[in-house]
mmCIF file of N, CA and C in Angstrom:
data_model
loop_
_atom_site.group_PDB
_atom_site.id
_atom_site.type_symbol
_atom_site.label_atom_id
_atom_site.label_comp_id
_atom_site.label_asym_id
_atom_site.label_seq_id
_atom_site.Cartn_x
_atom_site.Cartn_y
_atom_site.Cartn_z
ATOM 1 N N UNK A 1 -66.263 -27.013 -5.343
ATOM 2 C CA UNK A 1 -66.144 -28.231 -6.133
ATOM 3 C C UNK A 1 -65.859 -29.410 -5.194
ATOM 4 N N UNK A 2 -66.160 -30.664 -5.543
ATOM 5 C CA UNK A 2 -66.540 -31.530 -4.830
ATOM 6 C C UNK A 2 -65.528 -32.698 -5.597
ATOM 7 N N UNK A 3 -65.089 -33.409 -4.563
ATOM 8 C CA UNK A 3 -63.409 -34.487 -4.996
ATOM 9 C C UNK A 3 -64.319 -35.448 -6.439
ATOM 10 N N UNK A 4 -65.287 -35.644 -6.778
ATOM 11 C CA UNK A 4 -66.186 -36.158 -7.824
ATOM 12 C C UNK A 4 -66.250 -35.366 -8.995
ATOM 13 N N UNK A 5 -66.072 -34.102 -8.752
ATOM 14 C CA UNK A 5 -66.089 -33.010 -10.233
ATOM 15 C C UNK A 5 -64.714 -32.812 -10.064
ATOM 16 N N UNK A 6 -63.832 -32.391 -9.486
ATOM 17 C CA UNK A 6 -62.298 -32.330 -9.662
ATOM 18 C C UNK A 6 -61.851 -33.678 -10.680
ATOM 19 N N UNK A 7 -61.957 -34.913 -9.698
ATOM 20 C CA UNK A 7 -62.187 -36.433 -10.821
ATOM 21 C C UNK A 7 -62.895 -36.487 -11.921
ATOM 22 N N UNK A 8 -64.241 -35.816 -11.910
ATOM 23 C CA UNK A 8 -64.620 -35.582 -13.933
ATOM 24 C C UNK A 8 -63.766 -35.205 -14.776
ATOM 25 N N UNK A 9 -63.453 -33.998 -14.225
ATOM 26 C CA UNK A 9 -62.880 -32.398 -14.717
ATOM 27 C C UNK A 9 -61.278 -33.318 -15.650
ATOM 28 N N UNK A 10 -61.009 -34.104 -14.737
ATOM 29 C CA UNK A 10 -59.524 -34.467 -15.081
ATOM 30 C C UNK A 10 -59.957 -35.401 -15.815
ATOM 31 N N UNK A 11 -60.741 -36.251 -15.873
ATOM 32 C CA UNK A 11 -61.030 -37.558 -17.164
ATOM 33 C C UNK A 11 -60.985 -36.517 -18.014
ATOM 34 N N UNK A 12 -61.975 -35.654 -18.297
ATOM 35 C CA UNK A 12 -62.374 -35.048 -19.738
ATOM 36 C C UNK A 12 -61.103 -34.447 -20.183
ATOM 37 N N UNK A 13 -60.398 -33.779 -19.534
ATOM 38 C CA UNK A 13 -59.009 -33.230 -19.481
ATOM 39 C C UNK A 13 -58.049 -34.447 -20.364
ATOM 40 N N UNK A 14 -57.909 -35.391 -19.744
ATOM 41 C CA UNK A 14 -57.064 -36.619 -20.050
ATOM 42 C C UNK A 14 -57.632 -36.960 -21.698
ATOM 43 N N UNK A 15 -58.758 -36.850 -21.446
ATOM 44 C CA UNK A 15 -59.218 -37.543 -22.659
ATOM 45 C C UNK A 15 -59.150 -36.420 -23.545
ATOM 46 N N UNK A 16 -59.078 -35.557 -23.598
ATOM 47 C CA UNK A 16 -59.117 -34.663 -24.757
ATOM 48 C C UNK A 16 -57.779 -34.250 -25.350
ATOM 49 N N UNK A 17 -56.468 -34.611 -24.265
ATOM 50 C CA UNK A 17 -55.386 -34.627 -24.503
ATOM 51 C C UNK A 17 -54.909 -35.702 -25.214
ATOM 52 N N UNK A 18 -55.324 -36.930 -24.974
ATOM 53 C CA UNK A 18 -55.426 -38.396 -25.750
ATOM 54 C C UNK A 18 -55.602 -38.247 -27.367
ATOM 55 N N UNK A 19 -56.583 -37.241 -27.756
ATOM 56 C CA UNK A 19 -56.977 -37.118 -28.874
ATOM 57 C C UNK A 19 -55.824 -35.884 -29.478
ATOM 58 N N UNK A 20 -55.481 -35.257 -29.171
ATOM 59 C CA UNK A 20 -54.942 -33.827 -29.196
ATOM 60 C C UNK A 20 -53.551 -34.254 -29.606
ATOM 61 N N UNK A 21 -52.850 -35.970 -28.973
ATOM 62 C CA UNK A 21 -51.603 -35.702 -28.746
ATOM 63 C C UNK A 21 -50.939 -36.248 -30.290
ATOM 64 N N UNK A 22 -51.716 -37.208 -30.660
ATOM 65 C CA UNK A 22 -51.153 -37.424 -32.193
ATOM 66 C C UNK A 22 -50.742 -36.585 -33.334
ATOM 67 N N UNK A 23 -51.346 -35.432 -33.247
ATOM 68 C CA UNK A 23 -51.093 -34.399 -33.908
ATOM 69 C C UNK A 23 -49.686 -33.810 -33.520
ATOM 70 N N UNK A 24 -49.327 -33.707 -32.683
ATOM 71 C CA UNK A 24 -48.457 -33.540 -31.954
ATOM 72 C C UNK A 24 -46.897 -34.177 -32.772
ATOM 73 N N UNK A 25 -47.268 -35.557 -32.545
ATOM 74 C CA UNK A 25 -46.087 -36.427 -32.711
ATOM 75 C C UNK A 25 -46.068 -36.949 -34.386
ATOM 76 N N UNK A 26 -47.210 -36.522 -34.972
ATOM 77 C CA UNK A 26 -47.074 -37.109 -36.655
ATOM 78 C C UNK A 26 -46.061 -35.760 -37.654
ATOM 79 N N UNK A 27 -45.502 -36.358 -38.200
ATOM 80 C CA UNK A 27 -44.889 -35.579 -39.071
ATOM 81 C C UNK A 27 -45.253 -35.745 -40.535
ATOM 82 N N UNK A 28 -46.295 -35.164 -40.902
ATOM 83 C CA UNK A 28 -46.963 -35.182 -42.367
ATOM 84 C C UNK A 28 -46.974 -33.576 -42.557
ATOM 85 N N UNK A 29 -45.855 -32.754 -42.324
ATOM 86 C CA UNK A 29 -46.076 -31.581 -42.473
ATOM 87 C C UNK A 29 -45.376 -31.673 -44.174
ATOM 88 N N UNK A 30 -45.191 -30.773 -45.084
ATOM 89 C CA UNK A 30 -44.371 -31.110 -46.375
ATOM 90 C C UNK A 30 -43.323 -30.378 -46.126
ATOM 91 N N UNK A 31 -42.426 -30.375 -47.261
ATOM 92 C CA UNK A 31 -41.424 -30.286 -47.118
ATOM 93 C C UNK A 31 -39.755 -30.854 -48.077
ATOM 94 N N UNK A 32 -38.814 -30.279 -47.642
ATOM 95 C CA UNK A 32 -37.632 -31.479 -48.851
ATOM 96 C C UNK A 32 -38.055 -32.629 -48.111
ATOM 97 N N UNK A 33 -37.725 -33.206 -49.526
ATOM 98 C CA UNK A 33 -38.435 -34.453 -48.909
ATOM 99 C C UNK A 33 -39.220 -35.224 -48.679
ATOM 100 N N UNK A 34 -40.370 -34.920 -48.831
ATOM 101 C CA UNK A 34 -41.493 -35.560 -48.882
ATOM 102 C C UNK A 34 -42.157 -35.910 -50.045
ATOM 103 N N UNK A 35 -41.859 -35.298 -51.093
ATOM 104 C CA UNK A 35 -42.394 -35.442 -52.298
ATOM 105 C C UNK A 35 -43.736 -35.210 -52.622
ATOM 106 N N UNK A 36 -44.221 -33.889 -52.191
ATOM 107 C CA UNK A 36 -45.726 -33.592 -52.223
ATOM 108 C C UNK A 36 -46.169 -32.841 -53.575
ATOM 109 N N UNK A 37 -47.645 -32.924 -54.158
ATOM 110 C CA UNK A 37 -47.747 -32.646 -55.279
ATOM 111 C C UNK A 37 -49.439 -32.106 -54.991
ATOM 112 N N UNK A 38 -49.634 -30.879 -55.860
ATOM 113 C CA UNK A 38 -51.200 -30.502 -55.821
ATOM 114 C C UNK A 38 -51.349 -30.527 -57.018
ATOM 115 N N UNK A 39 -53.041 -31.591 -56.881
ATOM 116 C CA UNK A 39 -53.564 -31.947 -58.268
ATOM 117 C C UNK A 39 -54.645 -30.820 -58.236
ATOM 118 N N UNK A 40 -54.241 -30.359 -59.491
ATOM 119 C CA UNK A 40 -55.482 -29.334 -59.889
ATOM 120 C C UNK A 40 -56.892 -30.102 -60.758
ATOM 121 N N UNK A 41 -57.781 -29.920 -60.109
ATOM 122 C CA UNK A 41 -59.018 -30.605 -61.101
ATOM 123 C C UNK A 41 -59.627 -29.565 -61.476
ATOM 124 N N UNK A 42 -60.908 -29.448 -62.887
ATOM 125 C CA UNK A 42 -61.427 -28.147 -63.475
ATOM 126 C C UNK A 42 -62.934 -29.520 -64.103
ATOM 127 N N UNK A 43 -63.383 -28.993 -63.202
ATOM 128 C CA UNK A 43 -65.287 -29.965 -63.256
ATOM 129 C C UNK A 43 -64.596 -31.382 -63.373
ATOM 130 N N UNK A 44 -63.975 -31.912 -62.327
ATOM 131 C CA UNK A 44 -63.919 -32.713 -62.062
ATOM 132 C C UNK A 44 -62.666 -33.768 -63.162
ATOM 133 N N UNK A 45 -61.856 -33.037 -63.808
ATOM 134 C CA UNK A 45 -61.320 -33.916 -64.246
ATOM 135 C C UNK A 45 -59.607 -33.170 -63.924
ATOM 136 N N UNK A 46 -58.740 -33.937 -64.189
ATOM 137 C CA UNK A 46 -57.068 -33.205 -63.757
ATOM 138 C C UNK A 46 -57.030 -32.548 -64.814
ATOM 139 N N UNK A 47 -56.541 -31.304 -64.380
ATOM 140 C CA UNK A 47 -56.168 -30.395 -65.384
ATOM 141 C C UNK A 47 -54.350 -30.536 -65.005
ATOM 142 N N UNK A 48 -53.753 -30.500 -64.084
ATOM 143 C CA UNK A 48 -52.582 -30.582 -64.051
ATOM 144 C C UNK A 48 -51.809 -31.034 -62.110
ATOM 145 N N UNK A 49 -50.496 -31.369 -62.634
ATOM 146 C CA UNK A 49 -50.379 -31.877 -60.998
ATOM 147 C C UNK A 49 -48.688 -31.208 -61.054
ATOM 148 N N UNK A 50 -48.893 -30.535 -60.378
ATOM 149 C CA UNK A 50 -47.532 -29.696 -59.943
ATOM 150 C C UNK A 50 -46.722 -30.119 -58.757
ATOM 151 N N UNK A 51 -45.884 -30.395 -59.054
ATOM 152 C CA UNK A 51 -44.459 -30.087 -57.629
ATOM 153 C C UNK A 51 -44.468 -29.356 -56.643
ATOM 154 N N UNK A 52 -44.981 -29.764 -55.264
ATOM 155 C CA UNK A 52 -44.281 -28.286 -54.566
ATOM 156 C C UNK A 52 -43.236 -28.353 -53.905
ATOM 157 N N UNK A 53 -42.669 -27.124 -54.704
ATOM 158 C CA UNK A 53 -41.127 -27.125 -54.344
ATOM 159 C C UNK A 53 -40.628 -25.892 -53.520
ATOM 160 N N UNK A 54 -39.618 -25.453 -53.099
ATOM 161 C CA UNK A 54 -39.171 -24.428 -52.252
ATOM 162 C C UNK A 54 -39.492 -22.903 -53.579
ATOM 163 N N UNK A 55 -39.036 -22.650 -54.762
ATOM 164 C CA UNK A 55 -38.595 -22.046 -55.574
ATOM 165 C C UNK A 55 -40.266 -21.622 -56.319
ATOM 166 N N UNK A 56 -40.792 -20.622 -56.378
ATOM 167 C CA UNK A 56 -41.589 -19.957 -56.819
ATOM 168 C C UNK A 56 -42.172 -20.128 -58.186
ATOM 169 N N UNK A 57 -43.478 -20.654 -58.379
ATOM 170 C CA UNK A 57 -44.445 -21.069 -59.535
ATOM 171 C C UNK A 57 -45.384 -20.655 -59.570
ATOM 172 N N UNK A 58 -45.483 -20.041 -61.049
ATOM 173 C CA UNK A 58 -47.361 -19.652 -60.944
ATOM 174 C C UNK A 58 -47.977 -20.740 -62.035
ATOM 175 N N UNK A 59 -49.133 -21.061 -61.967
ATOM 176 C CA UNK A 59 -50.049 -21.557 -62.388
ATOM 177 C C UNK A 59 -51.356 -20.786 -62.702
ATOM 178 N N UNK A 60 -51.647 -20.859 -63.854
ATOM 179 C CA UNK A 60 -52.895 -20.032 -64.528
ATOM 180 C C UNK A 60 -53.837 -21.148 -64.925
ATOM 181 N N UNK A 61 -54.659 -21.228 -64.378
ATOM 182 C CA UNK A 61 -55.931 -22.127 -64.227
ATOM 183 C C UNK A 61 -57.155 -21.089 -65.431
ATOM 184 N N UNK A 62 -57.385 -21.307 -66.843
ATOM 185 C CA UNK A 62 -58.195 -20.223 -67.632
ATOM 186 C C UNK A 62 -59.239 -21.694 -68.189
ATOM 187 N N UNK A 63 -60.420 -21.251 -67.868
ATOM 188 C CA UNK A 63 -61.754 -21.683 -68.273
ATOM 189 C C UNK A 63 -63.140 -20.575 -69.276
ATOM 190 N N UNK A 64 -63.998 -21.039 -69.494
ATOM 191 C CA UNK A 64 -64.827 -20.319 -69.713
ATOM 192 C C UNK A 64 -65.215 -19.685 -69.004
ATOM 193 N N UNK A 65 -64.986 -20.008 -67.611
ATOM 194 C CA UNK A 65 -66.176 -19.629 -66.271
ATOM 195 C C UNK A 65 -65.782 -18.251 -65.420
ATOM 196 N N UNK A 66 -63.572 -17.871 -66.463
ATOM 197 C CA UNK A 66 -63.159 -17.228 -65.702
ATOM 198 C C UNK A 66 -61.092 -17.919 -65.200
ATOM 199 N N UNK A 67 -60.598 -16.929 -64.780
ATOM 200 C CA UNK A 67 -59.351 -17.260 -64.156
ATOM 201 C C UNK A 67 -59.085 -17.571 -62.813
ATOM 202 N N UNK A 68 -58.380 -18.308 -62.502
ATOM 203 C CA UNK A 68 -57.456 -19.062 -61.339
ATOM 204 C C UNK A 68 -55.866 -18.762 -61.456
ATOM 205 N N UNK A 69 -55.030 -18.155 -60.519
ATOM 206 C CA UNK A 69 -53.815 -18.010 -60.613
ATOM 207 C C UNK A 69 -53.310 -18.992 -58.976
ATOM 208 N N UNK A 70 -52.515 -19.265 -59.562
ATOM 209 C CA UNK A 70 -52.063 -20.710 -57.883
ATOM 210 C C UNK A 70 -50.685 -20.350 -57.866
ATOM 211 N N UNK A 71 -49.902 -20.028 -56.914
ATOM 212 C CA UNK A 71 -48.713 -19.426 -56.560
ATOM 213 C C UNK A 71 -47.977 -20.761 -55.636
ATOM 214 N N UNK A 72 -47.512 -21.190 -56.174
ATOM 215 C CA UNK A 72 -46.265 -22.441 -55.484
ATOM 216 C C UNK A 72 -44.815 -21.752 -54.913
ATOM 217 N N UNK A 73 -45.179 -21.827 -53.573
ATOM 218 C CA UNK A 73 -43.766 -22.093 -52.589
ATOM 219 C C UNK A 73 -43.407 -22.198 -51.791
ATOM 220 N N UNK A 74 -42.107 -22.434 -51.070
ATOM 221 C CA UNK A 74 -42.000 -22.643 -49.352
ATOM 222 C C UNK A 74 -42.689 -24.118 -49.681
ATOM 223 N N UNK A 75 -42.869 -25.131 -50.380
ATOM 224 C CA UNK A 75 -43.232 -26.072 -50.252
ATOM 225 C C UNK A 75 -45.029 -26.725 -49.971
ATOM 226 N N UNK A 76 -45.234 -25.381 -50.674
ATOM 227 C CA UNK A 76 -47.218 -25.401 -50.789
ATOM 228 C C UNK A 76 -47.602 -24.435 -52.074
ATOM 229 N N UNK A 77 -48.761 -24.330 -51.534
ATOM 230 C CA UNK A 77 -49.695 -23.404 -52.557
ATOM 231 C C UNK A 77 -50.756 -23.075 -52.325
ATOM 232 N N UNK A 78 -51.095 -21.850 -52.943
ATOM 233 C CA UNK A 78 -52.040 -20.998 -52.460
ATOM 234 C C UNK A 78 -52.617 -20.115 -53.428
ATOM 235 N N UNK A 79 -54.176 -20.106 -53.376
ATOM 236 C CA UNK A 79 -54.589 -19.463 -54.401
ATOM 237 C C UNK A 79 -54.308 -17.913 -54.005
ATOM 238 N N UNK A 80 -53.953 -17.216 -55.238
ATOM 239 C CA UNK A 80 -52.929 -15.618 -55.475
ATOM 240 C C UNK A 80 -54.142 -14.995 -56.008
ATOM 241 N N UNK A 81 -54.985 -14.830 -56.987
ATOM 242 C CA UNK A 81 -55.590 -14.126 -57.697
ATOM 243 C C UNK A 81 -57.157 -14.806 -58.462
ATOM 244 N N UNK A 82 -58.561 -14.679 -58.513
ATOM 245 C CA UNK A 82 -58.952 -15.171 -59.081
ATOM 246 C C UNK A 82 -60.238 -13.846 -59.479
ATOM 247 N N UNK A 83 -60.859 -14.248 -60.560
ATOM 248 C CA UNK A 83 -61.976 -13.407 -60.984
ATOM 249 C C UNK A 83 -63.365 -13.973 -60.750
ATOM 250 N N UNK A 84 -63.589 -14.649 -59.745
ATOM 251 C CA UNK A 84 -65.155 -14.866 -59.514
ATOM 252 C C UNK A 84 -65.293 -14.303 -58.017
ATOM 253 N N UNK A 85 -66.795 -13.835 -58.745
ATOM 254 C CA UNK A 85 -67.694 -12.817 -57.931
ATOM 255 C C UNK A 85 -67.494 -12.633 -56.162
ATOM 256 N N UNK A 86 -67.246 -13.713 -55.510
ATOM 257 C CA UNK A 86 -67.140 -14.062 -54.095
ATOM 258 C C UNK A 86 -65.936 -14.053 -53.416
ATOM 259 N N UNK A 87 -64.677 -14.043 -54.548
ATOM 260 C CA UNK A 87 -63.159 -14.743 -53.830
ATOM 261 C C UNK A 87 -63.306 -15.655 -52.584
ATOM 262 N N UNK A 88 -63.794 -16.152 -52.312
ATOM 263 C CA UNK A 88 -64.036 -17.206 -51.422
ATOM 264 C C UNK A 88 -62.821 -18.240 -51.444
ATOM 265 N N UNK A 89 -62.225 -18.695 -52.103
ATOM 266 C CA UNK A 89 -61.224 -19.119 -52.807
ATOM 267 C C UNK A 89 -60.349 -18.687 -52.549
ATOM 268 N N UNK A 90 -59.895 -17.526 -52.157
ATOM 269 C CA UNK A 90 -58.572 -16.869 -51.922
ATOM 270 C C UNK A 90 -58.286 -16.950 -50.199
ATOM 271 N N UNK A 91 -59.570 -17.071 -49.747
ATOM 272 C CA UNK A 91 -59.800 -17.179 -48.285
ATOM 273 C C UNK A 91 -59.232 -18.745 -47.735
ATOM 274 N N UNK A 92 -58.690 -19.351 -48.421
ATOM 275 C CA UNK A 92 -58.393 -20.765 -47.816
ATOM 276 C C UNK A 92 -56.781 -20.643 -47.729
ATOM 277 N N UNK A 93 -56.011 -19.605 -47.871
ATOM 278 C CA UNK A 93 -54.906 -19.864 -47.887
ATOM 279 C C UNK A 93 -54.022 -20.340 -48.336
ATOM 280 N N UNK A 94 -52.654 -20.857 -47.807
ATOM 281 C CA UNK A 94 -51.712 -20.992 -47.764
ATOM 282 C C UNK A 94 -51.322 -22.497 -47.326
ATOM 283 N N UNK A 95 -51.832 -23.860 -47.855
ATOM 284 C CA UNK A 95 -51.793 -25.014 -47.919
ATOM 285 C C UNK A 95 -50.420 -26.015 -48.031
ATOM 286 N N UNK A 96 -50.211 -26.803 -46.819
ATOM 287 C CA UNK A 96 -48.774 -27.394 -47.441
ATOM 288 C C UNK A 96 -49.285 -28.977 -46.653
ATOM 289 N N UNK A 97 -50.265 -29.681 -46.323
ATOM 290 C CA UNK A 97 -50.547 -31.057 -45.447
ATOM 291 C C UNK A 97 -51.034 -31.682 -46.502
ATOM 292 N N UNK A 98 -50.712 -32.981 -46.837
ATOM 293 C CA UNK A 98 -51.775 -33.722 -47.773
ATOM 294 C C UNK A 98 -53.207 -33.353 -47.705
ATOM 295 N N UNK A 99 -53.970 -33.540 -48.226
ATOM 296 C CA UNK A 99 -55.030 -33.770 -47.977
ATOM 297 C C UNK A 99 -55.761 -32.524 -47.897
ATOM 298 N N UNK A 100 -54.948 -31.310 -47.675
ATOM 299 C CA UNK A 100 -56.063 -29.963 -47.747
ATOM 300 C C UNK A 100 -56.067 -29.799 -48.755
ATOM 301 N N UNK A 101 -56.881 -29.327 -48.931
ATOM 302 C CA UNK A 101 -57.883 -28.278 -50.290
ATOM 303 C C UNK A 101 -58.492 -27.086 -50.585
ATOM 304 N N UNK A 102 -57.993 -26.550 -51.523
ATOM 305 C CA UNK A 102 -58.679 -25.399 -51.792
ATOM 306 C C UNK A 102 -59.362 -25.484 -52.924
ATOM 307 N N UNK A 103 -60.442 -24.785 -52.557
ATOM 308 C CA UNK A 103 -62.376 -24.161 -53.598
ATOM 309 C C UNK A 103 -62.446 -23.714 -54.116
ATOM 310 N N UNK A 104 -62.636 -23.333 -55.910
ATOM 311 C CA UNK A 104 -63.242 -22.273 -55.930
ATOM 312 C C UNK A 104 -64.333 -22.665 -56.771
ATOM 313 N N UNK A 105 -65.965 -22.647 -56.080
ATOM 314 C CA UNK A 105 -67.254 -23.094 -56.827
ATOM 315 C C UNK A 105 -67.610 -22.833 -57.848
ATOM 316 N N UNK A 106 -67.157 -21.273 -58.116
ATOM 317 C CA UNK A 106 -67.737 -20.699 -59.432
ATOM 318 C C UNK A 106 -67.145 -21.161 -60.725
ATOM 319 N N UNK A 107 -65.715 -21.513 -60.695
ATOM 320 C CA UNK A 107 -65.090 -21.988 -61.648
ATOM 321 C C UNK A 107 -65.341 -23.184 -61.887
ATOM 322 N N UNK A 108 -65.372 -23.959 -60.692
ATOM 323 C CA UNK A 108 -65.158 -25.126 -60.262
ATOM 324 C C UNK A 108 -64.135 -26.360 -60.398
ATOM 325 N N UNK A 109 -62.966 -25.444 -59.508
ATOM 326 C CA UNK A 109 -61.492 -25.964 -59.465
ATOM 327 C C UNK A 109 -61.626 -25.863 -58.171
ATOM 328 N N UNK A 110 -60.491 -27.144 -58.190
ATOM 329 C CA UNK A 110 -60.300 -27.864 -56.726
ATOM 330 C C UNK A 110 -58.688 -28.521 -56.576
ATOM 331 N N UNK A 111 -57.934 -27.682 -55.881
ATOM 332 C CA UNK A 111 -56.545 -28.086 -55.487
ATOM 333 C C UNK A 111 -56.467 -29.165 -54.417
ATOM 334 N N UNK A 112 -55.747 -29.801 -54.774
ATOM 335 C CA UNK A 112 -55.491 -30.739 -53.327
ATOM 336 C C UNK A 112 -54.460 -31.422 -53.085
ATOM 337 N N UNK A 113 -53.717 -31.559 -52.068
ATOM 338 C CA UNK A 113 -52.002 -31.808 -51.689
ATOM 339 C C UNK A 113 -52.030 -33.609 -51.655
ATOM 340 N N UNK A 114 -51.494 -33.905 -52.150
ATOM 341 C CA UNK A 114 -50.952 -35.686 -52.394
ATOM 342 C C UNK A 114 -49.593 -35.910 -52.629
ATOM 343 N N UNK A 115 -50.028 -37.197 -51.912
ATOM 344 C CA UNK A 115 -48.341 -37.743 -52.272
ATOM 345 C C UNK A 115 -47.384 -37.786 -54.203
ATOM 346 N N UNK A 116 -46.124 -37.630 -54.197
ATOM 347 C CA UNK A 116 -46.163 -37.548 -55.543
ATOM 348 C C UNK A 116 -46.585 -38.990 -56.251
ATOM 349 N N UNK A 117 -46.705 -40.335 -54.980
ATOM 350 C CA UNK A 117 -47.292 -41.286 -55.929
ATOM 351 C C UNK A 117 -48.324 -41.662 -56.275
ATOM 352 N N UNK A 118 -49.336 -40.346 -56.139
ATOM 353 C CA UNK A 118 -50.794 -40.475 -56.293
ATOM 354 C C UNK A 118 -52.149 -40.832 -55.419
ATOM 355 N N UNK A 119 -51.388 -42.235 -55.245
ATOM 356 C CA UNK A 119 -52.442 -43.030 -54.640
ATOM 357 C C UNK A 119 -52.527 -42.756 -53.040
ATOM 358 N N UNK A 120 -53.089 -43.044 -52.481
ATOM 359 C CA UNK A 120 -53.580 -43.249 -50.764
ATOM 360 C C UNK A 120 -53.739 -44.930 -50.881
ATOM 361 N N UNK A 121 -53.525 -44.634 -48.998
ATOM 362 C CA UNK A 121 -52.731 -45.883 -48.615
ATOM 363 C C UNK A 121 -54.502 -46.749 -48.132
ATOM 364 N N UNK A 122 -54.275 -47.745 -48.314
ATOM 365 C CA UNK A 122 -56.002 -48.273 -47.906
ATOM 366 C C UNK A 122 -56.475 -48.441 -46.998
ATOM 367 N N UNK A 123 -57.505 -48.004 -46.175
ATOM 368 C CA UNK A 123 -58.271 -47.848 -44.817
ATOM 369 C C UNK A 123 -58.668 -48.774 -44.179
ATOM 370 N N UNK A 124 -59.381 -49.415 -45.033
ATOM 371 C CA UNK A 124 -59.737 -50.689 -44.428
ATOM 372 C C UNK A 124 -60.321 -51.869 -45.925
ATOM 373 N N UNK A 125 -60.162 -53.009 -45.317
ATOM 374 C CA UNK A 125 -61.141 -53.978 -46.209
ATOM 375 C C UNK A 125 -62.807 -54.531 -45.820
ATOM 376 N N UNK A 126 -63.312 -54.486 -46.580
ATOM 377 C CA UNK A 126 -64.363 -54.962 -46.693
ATOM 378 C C UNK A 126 -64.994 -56.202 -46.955
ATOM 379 N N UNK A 127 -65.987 -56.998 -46.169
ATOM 380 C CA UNK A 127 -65.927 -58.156 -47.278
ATOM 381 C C UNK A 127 -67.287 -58.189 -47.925
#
């Protein structure tokens, strides 16, 4: 290696640590405290918006299409049990960050972690 690829080697290095390190230092994990809430939608409209709290909740998600069971605790949630063909849905885990989500197509319910005041904060303006 040549003092020119040692000097690449370390930009790309630097720079990938640059990106890497915010994660690092943000604290949006949930928790007491934070006041986090998963809105359940069922074809697109709220079916319900739960607390997550330390203390153990089930949620029964029942449609035509079939059942959803959602297990709240430790300050998240996670789909526990469902009856469509793929469980694909059960494969997403154990959720506690704003903003993740869990699938399930066949039913077509969609969990997702938010603040308890609903809204998101605004990105940018437009004119």
């Amino acid at each position: 290696m040549k003092r020119a690829d040692v000097l690449l080697v370390s930009i790309v290095l630097i720079a990938a640590l640059a990106f890497l390190a915010p994660r690092w230092f943000t604290d949006d994990k949930g928790g007491p405290g934070k006041n986090l809430v998963a809105n359940i939608m069922v074809d697109g409209k709220l079916f319900k918006t739960v607390q997550l709290t330390e203390e153990d909740q089930t949620v029964e998600v029942r449609t035509d299409r079939g059942y959803n069971i959602l297990k709240v605790h430790d300050y998240g949630i996670e789909m526990y049990d469902a009856d469509c063909p793929d469980k694909v849905c059960l494969g997403f885990g154990f959720i506690t960050l704003p903003k993740q989500t869990i699938v399930c197509l066949p039913h077509r319910v969609l969990v997702e972690i938010a603040g308890a005041s609903g809204g998101d904060d605004i990105d940018a303006y437009v004119q």
